[in-house]
CSV table of C-alpha atoms and ligand atoms in Angstrom, one decimal:
chain,number,residue,atom,x,y,z
Y,1,MET,CA,16.1,-0.5,8.2
Y,2,GLU,CA,18.9,-3.0,7.4
Y,3,LYS,CA,17.2,-5.6,9.7
Y,4,ILE,CA,13.9,-5.1,8.0
Y,5,VAL,CA,15.3,-5.4,4.5
Y,6,SER,CA,17.1,-8.5,5.4
Y,7,LEU,CA,14.0,-10.1,7.0
Y,8,CYS,CA,12.0,-9.2,3.9
Y,9,LYS,CA,14.4,-11.0,1.7
Y,10,ARG,CA,15.0,-14.0,4.0
Y,11,ARG,CA,11.4,-14.7,4.5
Y,12,GLY,CA,10.1,-13.9,1.1
Y,13,PHE,CA,8.3,-10.7,1.5
Y,14,ILE,CA,10.1,-8.4,-0.9
Y,15,MET,CA,13.1,-9.0,-3.1
Y,16,GLN,CA,15.0,-7.2,-5.9
Y,17,SER,CA,13.5,-7.4,-9.3
Y,18,SER,CA,15.6,-9.4,-11.8
Y,19,GLU,CA,18.0,-10.1,-9.1
Y,20,ILE,CA,20.0,-12.8,-10.9
Y,21,TYR,CA,20.9,-10.2,-13.5
Y,22,GLY,CA,22.0,-7.6,-10.9
Y,23,GLY,CA,18.5,-6.2,-10.4
Y,24,LEU,CA,16.8,-3.2,-11.9
Y,25,ASN,CA,17.0,0.0,-9.8
Y,26,GLY,CA,13.7,1.1,-8.4
Y,27,CYS,CA,11.9,-2.2,-9.1
Y,28,TRP,CA,10.9,-4.8,-6.6
Y,29,ASP,CA,9.2,-8.3,-6.6
Y,30,TYR,CA,6.9,-9.4,-3.8
Y,31,GLY,CA,7.4,-13.0,-2.7
Y,32,PRO,CA,4.7,-15.4,-1.3
Y,33,LEU,CA,4.3,-13.6,2.0
Y,34,GLY,CA,4.7,-10.0,0.6
Y,35,THR,CA,2.0,-10.8,-2.0
Y,36,GLU,CA,-0.4,-12.0,0.7
Y,37,LEU,CA,0.3,-8.9,2.8
Y,38,LYS,CA,-0.2,-6.6,-0.2
Y,39,ARG,CA,-3.4,-8.3,-1.2
Y,40,ASN,CA,-4.8,-8.1,2.4
Y,41,LEU,CA,-4.1,-4.3,2.3
Y,42,LYS,CA,-5.7,-3.8,-1.1
Y,43,ASP,CA,-8.7,-5.9,-0.2
Y,44,PHE,CA,-9.3,-4.1,3.0
Y,45,TRP,CA,-9.0,-0.7,1.3
Y,46,TRP,CA,-11.5,-1.9,-1.4
Y,47,ARG,CA,-13.9,-3.2,1.3
Y,48,ARG,CA,-13.9,0.1,3.3
Y,49,MET,CA,-13.9,2.4,0.2
Y,50,VAL,CA,-16.2,0.6,-2.2
Y,51,ARG,CA,-18.1,-2.5,-0.9
Y,52,GLU,CA,-19.3,-1.0,2.4
Y,53,ARG,CA,-20.4,2.3,0.9
Y,54,ASP,CA,-23.4,3.4,-1.3
Y,55,ASP,CA,-21.7,6.4,-2.7
Y,56,ILE,CA,-18.5,4.9,-4.2
Y,57,VAL,CA,-18.0,2.6,-7.1
Y,58,GLY,CA,-14.9,0.9,-8.5
Y,59,MET,CA,-13.1,0.9,-11.8
Y,60,ASP,CA,-10.0,-0.7,-13.4
Y,61,GLY,CA,-8.5,1.5,-16.1
Y,62,SER,CA,-5.8,0.7,-18.6
Y,63,ILE,CA,-2.2,1.6,-18.0
Y,64,LEU,CA,-1.7,2.9,-21.5
Y,65,MET,CA,-3.9,5.8,-22.5
Y,66,ASN,CA,-4.3,8.3,-25.3
Y,67,ARG,CA,-1.4,10.7,-25.1
Y,68,GLN,CA,-3.8,13.6,-25.1
Y,69,VAL,CA,-4.8,12.6,-21.6
Y,70,TRP,CA,-1.3,13.5,-20.4
Y,71,VAL,CA,-1.2,16.7,-22.4
Y,72,ALA,CA,-4.5,17.9,-20.9
Y,73,SER,CA,-3.7,16.9,-17.4
Y,74,GLY,CA,-0.5,18.9,-17.6
Y,75,HIS,CA,1.8,15.9,-17.0
Y,76,GLU,CA,3.5,16.1,-20.4
Y,77,ALA,CA,4.6,19.7,-19.9
Y,78,THR,CA,5.2,19.8,-16.2
Y,79,PHE,CA,5.5,16.4,-14.5
Y,80,SER,CA,9.2,16.8,-14.0
Y,81,ASP,CA,12.0,17.2,-11.5
Y,82,PRO,CA,14.9,19.8,-11.9
Y,83,MET,CA,18.1,17.9,-12.8
Y,84,VAL,CA,21.8,18.7,-13.1
Y,85,ASP,CA,24.6,16.6,-14.5
Y,86,CYS,CA,28.0,16.4,-12.9
Y,87,ARG,CA,30.6,17.1,-15.6
Y,88,ASN,CA,33.3,15.3,-13.7
Y,89,CYS,CA,31.6,11.9,-12.9
Y,90,ASN,CA,28.5,12.2,-15.2
Y,91,SER,CA,26.1,11.5,-12.3
Y,92,ARG,CA,22.6,12.9,-12.9
Y,93,LEU,CA,21.3,14.6,-9.7
Y,94,ARG,CA,18.2,16.2,-8.3
Y,95,ALA,CA,19.0,20.0,-8.4
Y,96,ASP,CA,16.8,20.5,-5.3
Y,97,GLN,CA,18.7,17.9,-3.2
Y,98,LEU,CA,22.3,18.9,-3.7
Y,99,PRO,CA,24.6,19.5,-0.7
Y,100,GLU,CA,26.3,22.9,-0.4
Y,101,ARG,CA,29.8,23.9,0.7
Y,102,ASP,CA,30.6,27.6,1.2
Y,103,GLY,CA,27.3,28.5,-0.4
Y,104,LYS,CA,28.1,26.5,-3.6
Y,105,ARG,CA,26.4,23.3,-4.6
Y,106,TYR,CA,28.5,20.2,-5.3
Y,107,CYS,CA,28.2,16.7,-6.5
Y,108,PRO,CA,27.6,14.3,-3.6
Y,109,VAL,CA,29.1,11.4,-5.6
Y,110,CYS,CA,32.6,12.8,-6.5
Y,111,GLY,CA,32.6,16.2,-4.7
Y,112,SER,CA,33.1,18.3,-7.9
Y,113,PHE,CA,31.6,21.7,-8.2
Y,114,ASP,CA,31.5,21.4,-12.0
Y,115,LEU,CA,27.7,21.0,-12.5
Y,116,THR,CA,25.5,21.9,-15.5
Y,117,GLU,CA,22.5,24.3,-15.2
Y,118,ALA,CA,19.3,22.7,-13.9
Y,119,ARG,CA,16.8,21.4,-16.5
Y,120,ALA,CA,13.5,19.7,-16.3
Y,121,PHE,CA,13.5,15.9,-16.5
Y,122,ASN,CA,10.1,14.4,-17.2
Y,123,LEU,CA,9.3,11.5,-14.9
Y,124,MET,CA,7.0,9.7,-17.3
Y,125,PHE,CA,8.2,6.5,-19.1
Y,126,LYS,CA,7.7,7.1,-22.8
Y,127,THR,CA,6.7,4.3,-25.0
Y,128,TYR,CA,5.3,3.7,-28.5
Y,129,VAL,CA,2.0,2.1,-29.4
Y,130,GLY,CA,1.9,0.1,-32.6
Y,131,ALA,CA,4.5,-0.8,-35.1
Y,132,THR,CA,5.9,2.6,-36.0
Y,133,GLU,CA,8.2,4.3,-33.6
Y,134,ASP,CA,7.4,7.9,-34.6
Y,135,GLU,CA,6.1,11.0,-32.8
Y,136,SER,CA,2.4,10.0,-33.6
Y,137,ALA,CA,2.8,6.7,-31.8
Y,138,ILE,CA,4.1,8.1,-28.5
Y,139,THR,CA,2.4,7.6,-25.2
Y,140,TYR,CA,3.4,7.1,-21.6
Y,141,LEU,CA,3.0,4.5,-18.9
Y,142,ARG,CA,0.6,6.2,-16.5
Y,143,PRO,CA,2.3,8.0,-13.6
Y,144,GLU,CA,-0.9,7.9,-11.5
Y,145,THR,CA,-4.1,6.0,-11.8
Y,146,ALA,CA,-6.3,9.1,-11.2
Y,147,GLN,CA,-6.5,10.3,-14.8
Y,148,ALA,CA,-8.4,7.2,-16.0
Y,149,ILE,CA,-11.1,8.0,-13.4
Y,150,PHE,CA,-11.4,11.6,-14.6
Y,151,VAL,CA,-11.8,10.7,-18.3
Y,152,GLN,CA,-14.4,8.0,-17.5
Y,153,PHE,CA,-16.2,10.2,-15.0
Y,154,LYS,CA,-19.2,10.8,-17.2
Y,155,SER,CA,-19.8,7.2,-18.3
Y,156,ILE,CA,-19.4,5.9,-14.8
Y,157,LEU,CA,-21.8,8.5,-13.5
Y,158,GLU,CA,-24.4,7.5,-16.0
Y,159,VAL,CA,-24.1,3.7,-15.7
Y,160,SER,CA,-24.0,3.8,-11.9
Y,161,ARG,CA,-26.9,6.3,-11.7
Y,162,LYS,CA,-25.3,8.0,-8.8
Y,163,LYS,CA,-25.9,11.5,-7.5
Y,164,LEU,CA,-23.3,13.9,-6.1
Y,165,PRO,CA,-21.5,13.5,-3.9
Y,166,PHE,CA,-20.1,10.2,-5.3
Y,167,GLY,CA,-16.8,8.7,-5.8
Y,168,ILE,CA,-14.8,6.4,-8.1
Y,169,ALA,CA,-12.1,4.2,-6.6
Y,170,GLN,CA,-9.3,2.4,-8.3
Y,171,ILE,CA,-6.2,0.4,-7.4
Y,172,GLY,CA,-3.5,-0.1,-10.0
Y,173,LYS,CA,0.1,0.2,-11.1
Y,174,ALA,CA,1.7,3.6,-11.8
Y,175,PHE,CA,5.2,4.3,-13.1
Y,176,ARG,CA,7.6,7.1,-12.5
Y,177,ASN,CA,11.1,7.3,-13.8
Y,178,GLU,CA,12.3,8.6,-10.4
Y,179,ILE,CA,15.8,10.1,-10.5
Y,180,ASN,CA,16.8,8.7,-7.2
Y,181,PRO,CA,14.9,5.6,-6.2
Y,182,ARG,CA,15.7,4.8,-2.6
Y,183,ASN,CA,14.8,3.7,0.9
Y,184,PHE,CA,13.9,0.2,-0.2
Y,185,THR,CA,10.4,0.2,-1.8
Y,186,PHE,CA,9.6,3.7,-0.5
Y,187,ARG,CA,10.5,5.5,-3.8
Y,188,SER,CA,10.2,3.0,-6.6
Y,189,ARG,CA,9.9,3.4,-10.4
Y,190,GLU,CA,7.0,0.9,-10.6
Y,191,PHE,CA,4.5,1.0,-7.8
Y,192,GLU,CA,0.8,0.7,-7.0
Y,193,GLN,CA,-1.7,3.3,-5.9
Y,194,MET,CA,-5.1,3.2,-4.2
Y,195,GLU,CA,-6.9,6.3,-5.3
Y,196,LEU,CA,-10.4,7.7,-4.8
Y,197,GLU,CA,-11.8,10.6,-6.7
Y,198,TYR,CA,-14.8,11.9,-4.7
Y,199,PHE,CA,-16.9,14.3,-6.8
Y,200,CYS,CA,-19.0,16.9,-5.1
Y,201,ARG,CA,-20.7,20.3,-5.3
Y,202,PRO,CA,-18.2,23.2,-5.2
Y,203,GLU,CA,-19.7,24.4,-1.9
Y,204,ASP,CA,-19.0,21.0,-0.2
Y,205,GLY,CA,-15.3,20.6,-1.1
Y,206,VAL,CA,-13.7,22.2,1.9
Y,207,GLU,CA,-15.8,20.2,4.4
Y,208,LEU,CA,-15.3,16.9,2.4
Y,209,LEU,CA,-11.5,17.4,2.5
Y,210,GLU,CA,-11.7,17.4,6.3
Y,211,TYR,CA,-14.0,14.4,6.2
Y,212,TRP,CA,-11.7,12.3,4.0
Y,213,LEU,CA,-8.6,13.2,6.1
Y,214,LYS,CA,-10.4,11.8,9.1
Y,215,GLU,CA,-11.6,8.7,7.3
Y,216,ARG,CA,-8.2,7.9,6.0
Y,217,LEU,CA,-6.6,8.3,9.4
Y,218,LYS,CA,-9.2,5.9,10.8
Y,219,PHE,CA,-8.2,3.4,8.1
Y,220,TYR,CA,-4.6,3.4,9.2
Y,221,GLU,CA,-5.6,2.7,12.7
Y,222,GLU,CA,-7.8,-0.2,11.4
Y,223,ILE,CA,-4.8,-1.8,9.7
Y,224,GLY,CA,-2.7,-1.6,12.8
Y,225,ILE,CA,-0.7,1.6,12.2
Y,226,SER,CA,-1.0,3.5,15.4
Y,227,SER,CA,-1.8,7.2,15.2
Y,228,ASP,CA,1.4,7.7,17.3
Y,229,LEU,CA,3.4,6.9,14.2
Y,230,LEU,CA,1.4,9.1,11.9
Y,231,HIS,CA,1.7,12.9,11.2
Y,232,VAL,CA,-0.6,15.1,9.3
Y,233,HIS,CA,1.2,17.8,7.4
Y,234,GLN,CA,-0.9,20.6,6.0
Y,235,ILE,CA,0.6,21.9,2.9
Y,236,ALA,CA,1.0,25.7,2.9
Y,237,PRO,CA,-1.0,27.6,0.2
Y,238,ASP,CA,2.2,28.6,-1.6
Y,239,GLU,CA,3.5,25.1,-1.7
Y,240,ARG,CA,0.5,23.2,-3.0
Y,241,ALA,CA,-0.6,22.9,-6.6
Y,242,HIS,CA,-2.1,26.1,-8.0
Y,243,TYR,CA,-5.6,24.6,-8.4
Y,244,SER,CA,-5.7,23.0,-5.0
Y,245,GLN,CA,-7.8,24.6,-2.2
Y,246,GLY,CA,-6.3,22.4,0.5
Y,247,THR,CA,-3.9,19.5,0.7
Y,248,TYR,CA,-2.8,17.3,3.6
Y,249,ASP,CA,0.0,14.8,3.5
Y,250,ILE,CA,-0.4,11.8,5.8
Y,251,GLU,CA,3.1,10.9,6.9
Y,252,PHE,CA,4.6,7.9,8.7
Y,253,GLU,CA,7.6,7.7,10.9
Y,254,PHE,CA,9.8,5.4,8.8
Y,255,PRO,CA,13.2,4.4,10.3
Y,256,PHE,CA,14.7,6.7,7.6
Y,257,GLY,CA,12.6,9.7,8.6
Y,258,VAL,CA,9.0,11.0,8.5
Y,259,GLN,CA,7.8,10.6,5.0
Y,260,GLU,CA,4.5,10.7,3.0
Y,261,LEU,CA,2.2,7.8,2.8
Y,262,GLU,CA,-0.8,9.4,1.3
Y,263,GLY,CA,-1.9,12.8,-0.1
Y,264,VAL,CA,-5.5,14.0,0.5
Y,265,ALA,CA,-6.2,17.0,-1.8
Y,266,TYR,CA,-9.1,19.2,-2.7
Y,267,ARG,CA,-8.4,19.6,-6.4
Y,268,THR,CA,-11.4,21.8,-7.2
Y,269,ASP,CA,-12.8,21.3,-10.8
Y,270,TYR,CA,-9.3,21.5,-12.3
Y,271,ASP,CA,-9.0,18.0,-13.7
Y,272,LEU,CA,-12.5,17.6,-15.2
Y,273,SER,CA,-12.3,21.2,-16.6
Y,274,GLN,CA,-9.0,20.4,-18.3
Y,275,HIS,CA,-10.3,17.3,-19.9
Y,276,GLN,CA,-13.6,19.0,-20.9
Y,277,LYS,CA,-11.6,21.8,-22.6
Y,278,ALA,CA,-9.1,19.5,-24.3
Y,279,SER,CA,-11.6,16.7,-25.5
Y,280,GLY,CA,-14.5,19.1,-26.3
Y,281,LYS,CA,-16.8,16.6,-24.5
Y,282,SER,CA,-19.0,17.8,-21.7
Y,283,LEU,CA,-18.0,16.5,-18.3
Y,284,GLU,CA,-20.7,18.5,-16.5
Y,285,TYR,CA,-23.2,17.2,-14.0
Y,286,PHE,CA,-26.9,18.0,-14.3
Y,287,ASP,CA,-28.5,18.7,-11.0
Y,288,GLU,CA,-32.2,17.6,-11.3
Y,289,GLU,CA,-33.3,19.5,-8.3
Y,290,THR,CA,-31.9,22.9,-9.2
Y,291,GLY,CA,-31.8,22.4,-13.0
Y,292,GLN,CA,-28.1,23.6,-13.0
Y,293,HIS,CA,-25.3,22.2,-15.1
Y,294,PHE,CA,-21.8,22.4,-13.6
Y,295,VAL,CA,-18.4,20.7,-13.5
Y,296,PRO,CA,-18.1,18.9,-10.1
Y,297,HIS,CA,-15.3,19.5,-7.7
Y,298,VAL,CA,-13.2,16.7,-6.4
Y,299,VAL,CA,-11.4,15.6,-3.3
Y,300,GLU,CA,-8.7,13.0,-3.8
Y,301,PRO,CA,-7.2,10.6,-1.2
Y,302,SER,CA,-4.3,9.0,-3.0
Y,303,ALA,CA,-2.3,6.3,-1.2
Y,304,GLY,CA,0.6,4.2,-2.2
Y,305,VAL,CA,0.2,0.4,-1.8
Y,306,ASP,CA,4.0,-0.2,-1.6
Y,307,ARG,CA,4.6,2.6,0.9
Y,308,THR,CA,1.8,1.3,3.1
Y,309,VAL,CA,3.1,-2.2,3.0
Y,310,LEU,CA,6.5,-0.9,4.0
Y,311,ALA,CA,4.9,1.1,6.8
Y,312,LEU,CA,3.0,-2.0,8.0
Y,313,ILE,CA,6.3,-4.0,8.1
Y,314,CYS,CA,8.2,-1.2,9.9
Y,315,ALA,CA,5.3,-0.6,12.4
Y,316,ALA,CA,5.1,-4.4,13.1
Y,317,PHE,CA,8.8,-5.1,13.4
Y,318,CYS,CA,9.8,-6.0,16.9
Y,319,GLU,CA,12.8,-7.6,18.6
Y,320,GLU,CA,12.2,-8.9,22.1
Y,321,THR,CA,14.3,-10.5,24.7
Y,322,ILE,CA,12.6,-13.4,26.3
Y,323,THR,CA,13.7,-16.2,28.6
Y,324,ASP,CA,13.0,-19.8,27.6
Y,325,GLN,CA,12.0,-22.6,30.0
Y,326,LYS,CA,15.6,-23.3,31.0
Y,327,GLY,CA,16.0,-19.6,32.0
Y,328,LYS,CA,18.2,-18.8,28.9
Y,329,ALA,CA,17.7,-15.3,27.4
Y,330,GLU,CA,17.0,-15.2,23.6
Y,331,THR,CA,15.9,-12.7,21.0
Y,332,ARG,CA,12.5,-13.1,19.5
Y,333,ILE,CA,11.9,-11.3,16.2
Y,334,VAL,CA,8.2,-10.7,15.8
Y,335,LEU,CA,6.1,-8.9,13.1
Y,336,LYS,CA,3.1,-7.7,15.1
Y,337,PHE,CA,0.8,-7.3,12.2
Y,338,HIS,CA,-2.9,-6.6,12.8
Y,339,PRO,CA,-4.5,-10.1,12.3
Y,340,ARG,CA,-6.4,-8.5,9.4
Y,341,MET,CA,-3.2,-7.7,7.5
Y,342,ALA,CA,-1.1,-10.8,8.5
Y,343,PRO,CA,-0.1,-12.8,5.4
Y,344,ILE,CA,-0.7,-16.1,7.3
Y,345,LYS,CA,-3.5,-16.1,9.8
Y,346,CYS,CA,-2.9,-19.4,11.5
Y,347,GLY,CA,-0.1,-21.9,11.8
Y,348,ILE,CA,-1.2,-25.5,12.4
Y,349,PHE,CA,1.1,-27.9,14.1
Y,350,PRO,CA,0.9,-31.5,15.2
Y,351,LEU,CA,3.0,-31.9,18.3
Y,352,LEU,CA,5.1,-34.7,16.7
Y,353,LYS,CA,5.4,-35.5,13.1
Y,354,ASN,CA,5.9,-39.2,13.5
Y,355,ASN,CA,2.5,-39.8,15.2
Y,356,GLU,CA,-0.1,-40.7,12.6
Y,357,ARG,CA,-3.1,-39.6,14.7
Y,358,LEU,CA,-1.6,-36.2,15.6
Y,359,VAL,CA,-0.7,-35.6,12.0
Y,360,GLY,CA,-4.1,-36.8,10.7
Y,361,GLN,CA,-6.0,-34.5,13.1
Y,362,ALA,CA,-3.8,-31.5,12.2
Y,363,ARG,CA,-4.4,-32.1,8.5
Y,364,GLU,CA,-8.1,-32.2,9.1
Y,365,ILE,CA,-7.9,-28.8,10.9
Y,366,VAL,CA,-6.0,-27.5,7.9
Y,367,GLU,CA,-8.9,-28.5,5.6
Y,368,LEU,CA,-11.4,-27.1,8.1
Y,369,LEU,CA,-9.8,-23.6,8.2
Y,370,ARG,CA,-8.4,-23.3,4.7
Y,371,PRO,CA,-11.6,-22.1,3.0
Y,372,HIS,CA,-11.8,-19.2,5.5
Y,373,MET,CA,-8.2,-18.0,5.8
Y,374,MET,CA,-4.6,-18.4,4.8
Y,375,VAL,CA,-3.1,-21.2,7.0
Y,376,PHE,CA,0.3,-22.8,7.1
Y,377,TYR,CA,1.0,-26.4,8.1
Y,378,ASP,CA,4.3,-27.2,9.8
Y,379,GLU,CA,5.4,-30.4,11.3
Y,380,SER,CA,9.1,-30.1,11.3
Y,381,GLY,CA,11.3,-29.3,14.3
Y,382,ALA,CA,10.7,-28.6,17.9
Y,383,ILE,CA,7.4,-26.9,18.6
Y,384,GLY,CA,9.1,-23.8,20.0
Y,385,ARG,CA,11.1,-23.3,16.8
Y,386,ARG,CA,7.9,-23.7,14.8
Y,387,TYR,CA,6.3,-20.9,16.8
Y,388,ARG,CA,9.3,-18.7,16.3
Y,389,ARG,CA,9.3,-19.2,12.6
Y,390,GLN,CA,5.7,-18.0,12.5
Y,391,ASP,CA,6.4,-15.1,14.9
Y,392,GLU,CA,9.0,-13.8,12.5
Y,393,VAL,CA,6.4,-13.6,9.6
Y,394,GLY,CA,3.7,-12.2,11.8
Y,395,THR,CA,1.3,-15.1,12.0
Y,396,PRO,CA,-1.1,-14.1,14.8
Y,397,PHE,CA,-2.3,-17.6,15.9
Y,398,GLY,CA,-0.8,-21.0,16.2
Y,399,VAL,CA,-3.0,-24.1,16.7
Y,400,THR,CA,-1.3,-27.2,18.2
Y,401,VAL,CA,-2.7,-30.7,18.1
Y,402,ASP,CA,-1.3,-32.6,21.1
Y,403,PHE,CA,-2.0,-35.8,23.0
Y,404,ASP,CA,-4.9,-34.2,24.9
Y,405,THR,CA,-6.6,-33.5,21.5
Y,406,ILE,CA,-6.5,-37.2,20.5
Y,407,GLY,CA,-7.7,-38.3,23.9
Y,408,GLU,CA,-4.5,-40.0,25.0
Y,409,ASN,CA,-4.6,-38.2,28.4
Y,410,GLY,CA,-8.2,-39.0,29.1
Y,411,PRO,CA,-11.5,-37.7,27.7
Y,412,SER,CA,-11.6,-34.3,29.4
Y,413,ASN,CA,-9.7,-32.4,26.7
Y,414,GLN,CA,-10.4,-34.7,23.8
Y,415,GLU,CA,-11.3,-32.8,20.6
Y,416,THR,CA,-9.7,-29.6,21.9
Y,417,VAL,CA,-6.6,-27.8,20.6
Y,418,THR,CA,-4.5,-25.0,22.0
Y,419,ILE,CA,-4.5,-21.6,20.3
Y,420,ARG,CA,-1.3,-19.7,20.9
Y,421,GLU,CA,-1.3,-16.0,20.5
Y,422,ARG,CA,1.7,-14.5,18.8
Y,423,ASP,CA,2.0,-11.3,20.9
Y,424,SER,CA,1.3,-12.6,24.5
Y,425,MET,CA,2.5,-16.1,23.7
Y,426,LYS,CA,-0.4,-17.3,25.9
Y,427,GLN,CA,-2.2,-20.4,25.0
Y,428,VAL,CA,-5.9,-21.2,25.4
Y,429,ARG,CA,-7.7,-24.5,24.9
Y,430,VAL,CA,-10.6,-24.4,22.4
Y,431,PRO,CA,-12.9,-27.2,21.2
Y,432,ILE,CA,-12.2,-28.0,17.5
Y,433,GLY,CA,-15.8,-27.3,16.7
Y,434,GLU,CA,-15.4,-23.7,17.8
Y,435,LEU,CA,-12.0,-23.1,16.2
Y,436,LYS,CA,-13.3,-21.7,12.9
Y,437,SER,CA,-15.6,-19.1,14.4
Y,438,VAL,CA,-13.1,-18.0,17.1
Y,439,LEU,CA,-10.4,-17.4,14.5
Y,440,VAL,CA,-12.7,-15.8,11.8
Y,441,ASP,CA,-13.9,-13.3,14.4
Y,442,ARG,CA,-10.4,-12.3,15.2
Y,443,ILE,CA,-9.1,-11.8,11.6
Y,444,SER,CA,-12.0,-10.0,9.9
T,1,ATP,P1,6.7,12.2,-3.3
T,1,ATP,O1,6.6,13.6,-2.9
T,1,ATP,O2,7.1,11.3,-2.2
T,1,ATP,O3,7.4,11.9,-4.6
T,1,ATP,P2,4.2,12.6,-4.5
T,1,ATP,O4,3.6,13.7,-3.6
T,1,ATP,O5,4.7,12.9,-5.8
T,1,ATP,O6,5.2,11.7,-3.6
T,1,ATP,P3,1.6,11.7,-5.3
T,1,ATP,O7,1.8,12.2,-6.7
T,1,ATP,O8,0.7,12.5,-4.4
T,1,ATP,O9,3.0,11.5,-4.6
T,1,ATP,O10,1.2,10.2,-5.3
T,1,ATP,C1,0.3,9.7,-4.3
T,1,ATP,C2,0.9,8.5,-3.6
T,1,ATP,O11,1.5,7.6,-4.4
T,1,ATP,C3,2.0,8.9,-2.6
T,1,ATP,O12,1.5,9.4,-1.4
T,1,ATP,C4,2.8,7.6,-2.5
T,1,ATP,O13,2.2,6.8,-1.5
T,1,ATP,C5,2.6,7.0,-3.8
T,1,ATP,N1,3.8,7.2,-4.6
T,1,ATP,C6,4.2,8.3,-5.3
T,1,ATP,N2,5.4,8.1,-5.9
T,1,ATP,C7,5.8,6.9,-5.5
T,1,ATP,C8,7.0,6.2,-5.7
T,1,ATP,N3,8.0,6.6,-6.5
T,1,ATP,N4,7.2,5.0,-5.1
T,1,ATP,C9,6.2,4.5,-4.3
T,1,ATP,N5,5.1,5.1,-4.1
T,1,ATP,C10,4.9,6.3,-4.6
């Protein structure tokens, strides 16, 4: 994990928020490459979940909502962790994560047994809306994106003119004042979620839960997270939320242990019913065929963007020993991202930087490819080093313009370039005219 964190910082994937002031615990900034990676992930989720389907539409809800939303959803009363304080060193600790000695729980920071009773600590960030800071102005930063979907369910159903089963998808920020943010970005206080609420008839819920579990597992394969690294954990009936009729956690083998990436839950009609009761507004669906009115049930696949980005990096990280042309062994660090996810798709290199024709041709290729993919032009240093720099950030392809390209070695390879593949390090020659279509096929 240390190597991964250090690579992320060194190459501008992820760094501490407000670092020059000592950071802010549980908050992270994504640098140039991390932002591209995150965007590729969100775009691909959106493509699979919304654009390529007839039965799902998107929305983008506000982060601040009427406080009553959080009262009705149960978050205000119960979205909490049990906490104890250590009377000796004043640390605040999760009551359910304390170590024990001789059957007694103690403080992992100072070792003292002098702990307070456990009490609930609400994880929502409280804030005030408007100029007065009194009780009537309180609301919270949303701890999940889902509630915006539930409260807009009826309007979106009407404007999109969909019939059950249909879903509403959303990607957005969520905030939780986690007691113990840790494991890099895995447990953060500010993070992003990709959530789908898939509304259905009550009799279809159980089957759709299985359907969505399969769909979501397929998605992880499609972004290059092999099923060997994933685990499906079925939550036992006594451990899942009281309203749920089935919940799966999709877990990933992080270097710090097997941990949740996504929850897929059949939440029955709990959320819509709660909001219907609290708001007094009907959230029922009218079935034209049967003439029935009822509150739809919902299946929710809820994934974390940041956790998936971290899983992508962990799954891709690779250290290989290779021998160079002179027979010397060296270590190659490679991020073996699926080309779909890779922040930079193609490095473009003139063999030498002080040759105008090589540079001019390479620049033309940059312009040719740029409208279709993220490219990176690099002319400095030996070509081998330039390849290594791209390997380290997971660029799947490298295009080199050499003397053959510009016809200095005769006409046979003129107007062709080499494409080097990151994983095999093999090179193939391709006519410049075919370059775009060859690469676009490989990254989409
Ligand atoms: P955990 O048990 O790890 O706290 P959770 O079960 O509370 O997670 P959900 O409420 O089901 O999580 O949220 C759905 C998804 O949102 C999670 O699977 C995870 O990917 C993401 N998520 C939740 N909390 C955090 C966090 N603090 N930091 C980063 N991602 C998070």
